Tab-separated table of C-alpha atoms in Angstrom:
chain	number	residue	atom	x	y	z
A	1292	MET	CA	-20.559	5.804	19.725
A	1293	THR	CA	-21.056	9.428	18.770
A	1294	ILE	CA	-20.331	13.130	19.851
A	1295	LYS	CA	-22.594	15.420	21.173
A	1296	GLU	CA	-22.632	17.915	18.555
A	1297	LEU	CA	-23.909	15.022	15.905
A	1298	ALA	CA	-26.502	14.098	18.527
A	1299	ASN	CA	-27.818	17.305	18.508
A	1300	GLU	CA	-28.502	17.338	15.112
A	1301	THR	CA	-31.305	15.294	15.960
A	1302	THR	CA	-33.069	17.485	18.231
A	1303	ALA	CA	-36.316	18.705	17.088
A	1304	ASN	CA	-36.466	21.324	14.173
A	1305	THR	CA	-33.614	20.678	12.510
A	1306	GLY	CA	-33.211	19.752	8.748
A	1307	LEU	CA	-32.320	16.552	9.674
A	1308	THR	CA	-35.336	15.913	11.910
A	1309	VAL	CA	-37.580	17.792	9.220
A	1310	ARG	CA	-36.750	14.846	6.857
A	1311	HIS	CA	-36.861	12.158	9.208
A	1312	PRO	CA	-39.148	12.934	12.209
A	1313	TRP	CA	-38.510	9.537	13.803
A	1314	LEU	CA	-35.199	10.570	15.217
A	1315	THR	CA	-36.863	12.736	17.602
A	1316	GLY	CA	-38.545	9.713	19.025
A	1317	ALA	CA	-37.620	8.880	23.133
A	1318	ASP	CA	-35.928	5.679	22.412
A	1319	VAL	CA	-33.668	7.120	19.596
A	1320	GLN	CA	-32.767	9.843	21.560
A	1321	ALA	CA	-32.222	7.630	24.507
A	1322	ASP	CA	-29.842	5.639	22.804
A	1323	LEU	CA	-28.134	8.435	21.119
A	1324	ASN	CA	-27.477	9.774	24.603
A	1325	ALA	CA	-26.182	6.720	26.051
A	1326	ALA	CA	-23.766	6.589	22.759
A	1327	ILE	CA	-22.453	10.309	23.593
A	1328	LEU	CA	-18.361	9.923	23.830
A	1329	GLU	CA	-17.547	11.727	27.288
A	1330	LEU	CA	-14.794	13.880	26.595
A	1331	ALA	CA	-12.976	16.095	29.634
A	1332	GLU	CA	-13.374	19.384	29.438
A	1333	SER	CA	-9.909	20.181	28.523
A	1334	ASP	CA	-9.993	17.500	25.568
A	1335	ASP	CA	-13.637	19.229	24.491
A	1336	GLU	CA	-11.797	22.863	24.036
A	1337	GLN	CA	-9.028	21.105	22.416
A	1338	TYR	CA	-10.931	19.289	19.798
A	1339	ASP	CA	-13.027	22.382	19.291
A	1340	GLU	CA	-9.621	24.162	18.306
A	1341	ASP	CA	-8.849	21.197	15.992
A	1342	ALA	CA	-12.240	21.295	14.473
A	1343	ASP	CA	-12.177	25.107	13.946
A	1344	TYR	CA	-8.460	24.213	11.888
A	1345	TYR	CA	-10.088	21.212	10.157
A	1346	ARG	CA	-12.896	22.987	8.981
A	1347	ALA	CA	-10.821	26.164	7.556
A	1348	GLU	CA	-8.840	23.557	5.821
A	1349	GLY	CA	-11.625	21.379	4.646
A	1350	ASP	CA	-13.784	24.236	3.565
A	1351	GLU	CA	-10.779	25.642	1.446
A	1352	TYR	CA	-10.237	22.196	-0.157
A	1353	LEU	CA	-14.088	21.562	-0.878
A	1354	GLU	CA	-14.051	25.128	-2.325
A	1355	CYS	CA	-11.667	24.075	-4.892
A	1356	TYR	CA	-12.763	20.438	-5.369
A	1357	CYS	CA	-16.427	21.818	-6.183
A	1358	ARG	CA	-15.003	24.799	-8.754
A	1359	ASP	CA	-12.557	22.438	-10.337
A	1360	ARG	CA	-15.657	20.277	-11.007
A	1361	ASN	CA	-18.140	22.789	-12.114
A	1362	LEU	CA	-20.552	22.352	-8.928
A	1363	GLU	CA	-22.765	24.915	-8.542
A	1364	ASP	CA	-23.347	24.076	-4.864
A	1365	ILE	CA	-20.033	24.625	-2.858
A	1366	ARG	CA	-19.910	22.450	0.188
A	1367	GLN	CA	-18.757	22.959	3.463
A	1368	LEU	CA	-17.657	20.789	6.087
A	1369	SER	CA	-20.132	21.050	9.180
A	1370	MET	CA	-18.254	22.310	12.769
A	1371	ALA	CA	-19.728	18.737	14.347
A	1372	ASP	CA	-18.179	16.679	11.445
A	1373	ALA	CA	-14.980	18.615	11.631
A	1374	LYS	CA	-14.918	17.782	15.383
A	1375	ALA	CA	-15.657	14.134	14.955
A	1376	LEU	CA	-12.793	14.045	12.655
A	1377	ALA	CA	-10.300	15.821	15.097
A	1378	ILE	CA	-11.322	12.910	17.434
A	1379	ALA	CA	-11.180	10.144	15.018
A	1380	LEU	CA	-7.429	11.425	14.215
A	1381	ASP	CA	-6.117	11.816	17.589
A	1382	ARG	CA	-7.937	8.572	18.833
A	1383	GLY	CA	-7.367	6.485	16.076
A	1384	TYR	CA	-11.278	6.092	15.383
A	1385	ILE	CA	-12.876	4.996	12.277
A	1386	LEU	CA	-15.507	7.348	10.989
A	1387	ALA	CA	-18.948	5.770	9.737
A	1388	THR	CA	-20.449	8.662	7.782
A	1389	ASP	CA	-22.066	8.931	4.150
A	1390	GLU	CA	-21.302	12.748	4.050
A	1391	TRP	CA	-19.196	13.076	0.923
A	1392	PRO	CA	-17.640	16.411	1.919
A	1393	LEU	CA	-16.359	14.885	5.130
A	1394	ARG	CA	-15.357	11.313	3.312
A	1395	GLU	CA	-13.439	13.775	0.724
A	1396	PHE	CA	-11.816	15.962	2.831
A	1397	SER	CA	-10.707	12.967	4.974
A	1398	GLN	CA	-8.759	11.531	2.311
A	1399	PHE	CA	-7.106	14.876	1.660
A	1400	VAL	CA	-5.513	15.248	5.362
A	1401	GLU	CA	-2.017	13.963	5.689
A	1402	PRO	CA	-1.483	10.585	6.403
A	1403	ASP	CA	-0.287	9.793	10.114
A	1404	GLU	CA	3.309	8.589	11.073
A	1405	ASN	CA	2.388	5.028	9.563
A	1406	ASN	CA	1.383	6.795	6.109
A	1407	GLN	CA	-2.407	5.368	7.384
A	1408	ARG	CA	-5.232	7.780	6.120
A	1409	ILE	CA	-8.526	8.108	8.369
A	1410	PRO	CA	-10.444	5.065	8.169
A	1411	ILE	CA	-14.210	5.571	7.235
A	1412	MET	CA	-17.084	3.237	6.569
A	1413	SER	CA	-20.063	3.722	4.889
A	1414	SER	CA	-23.597	3.195	6.016
A	1415	LEU	CA	-23.306	0.311	3.964
A	1416	GLN	CA	-20.266	-1.076	5.268
A	1417	VAL	CA	-21.436	-0.973	8.513
A	1418	LEU	CA	-24.272	-3.451	7.281
A	1419	LYS	CA	-21.905	-5.489	5.873
A	1420	LEU	CA	-19.906	-5.517	9.449
A	1421	PHE	CA	-23.089	-6.753	11.148
A	1422	LEU	CA	-23.900	-9.207	8.401
A	1423	ASP	CA	-20.656	-10.731	8.794
A	1424	ALA	CA	-20.437	-10.658	12.689
A	1425	GLY	CA	-23.989	-12.624	12.494
A	1426	GLN	CA	-25.822	-9.720	14.190
A	1427	MET	CA	-28.043	-9.203	10.848
A	1428	SER	CA	-29.650	-11.273	8.530
A	1429	MET	CA	-29.151	-10.539	4.631
A	1430	ASP	CA	-33.122	-9.885	4.490
A	1431	LYS	CA	-32.617	-7.083	7.189
A	1432	VAL	CA	-29.727	-5.919	5.065
A	1433	ARG	CA	-32.084	-5.564	1.929
A	1434	ALA	CA	-34.902	-4.347	4.177
A	1435	THR	CA	-32.782	-1.462	5.708
A	1436	ALA	CA	-31.677	-0.508	2.372
A	1437	ARG	CA	-34.931	-0.356	0.808
A	1438	GLY	CA	-36.095	1.549	3.722
A	1439	TRP	CA	-33.444	4.319	2.795
A	1440	ILE	CA	-34.839	4.586	-0.525
A	1441	LEU	CA	-38.368	4.686	0.540
A	1442	SER	CA	-37.660	7.056	3.133
A	1443	GLU	CA	-35.727	9.133	0.377
A	1444	GLU	CA	-32.562	9.039	2.206
A	1445	ARG	CA	-29.671	11.179	0.713
A	1446	LEU	CA	-27.424	7.992	-0.496
A	1447	PRO	CA	-23.920	8.498	-1.779
A	1448	ARG	CA	-23.786	8.632	-5.727
A	1449	SER	CA	-22.307	5.197	-5.982
A	1450	TRP	CA	-24.055	3.380	-3.203
A	1451	GLN	CA	-25.488	0.861	-6.019
A	1452	THR	CA	-22.111	-0.360	-6.898
A	1453	GLU	CA	-20.644	-0.259	-3.597
A	1454	TYR	CA	-24.110	-2.415	-2.612
A	1455	ARG	CA	-23.070	-5.098	-5.506
A	1456	ALA	CA	-19.491	-5.491	-4.640
A	1457	LEU	CA	-20.153	-5.630	-0.527
A	1458	PHE	CA	-23.504	-8.102	-0.837
A	1459	ASN	CA	-22.541	-9.639	-4.441
A	1460	GLU	CA	-26.158	-9.093	-5.299
A	1461	ALA	CA	-28.115	-6.369	-7.092
A	1462	PRO	CA	-29.254	-3.608	-4.650
A	1463	PRO	CA	-32.838	-3.543	-3.722
A	1464	ASP	CA	-35.275	-1.061	-5.291
A	1465	ALA	CA	-38.364	0.757	-3.773
A	1466	GLN	CA	-40.334	-2.292	-4.916
A	1467	ALA	CA	-41.465	-4.845	-2.086
């Protein structure tokens, strides 16, 4: 499932589609459009307001985070990511993302009444879920990870460590 704002990031002439032109393919677009969460207009408006709040809070948090670590690039939370966060919080959804600003800020957000943080899965954890459910073979997991490397996907810094922990083997490299 996705939200229309994230699906819109895969339309022509965005930074994402410049890096990954295959995202504009008719089959990919059809799958994305079919997976968009339908929201009532009142819910959509409320989530937009919540997203404004989370974006402001997120940007303030991320600015401090980056400055404390002497990072040159001060990262911000996108409106689409802030809205996804708002929806996940309200509906108890799990976020699947490798976007480090969203992952980092989501762990800063106050826990719910049960002292639970927002559950987040990385792309590798999603692959593990498919593997464990018998929906993907280990060969396909390796091929997918290798494909990310070959297409110069922006993988999290610790992806190799996470891969080893999840799959109990060394991560693939660009070699066939």
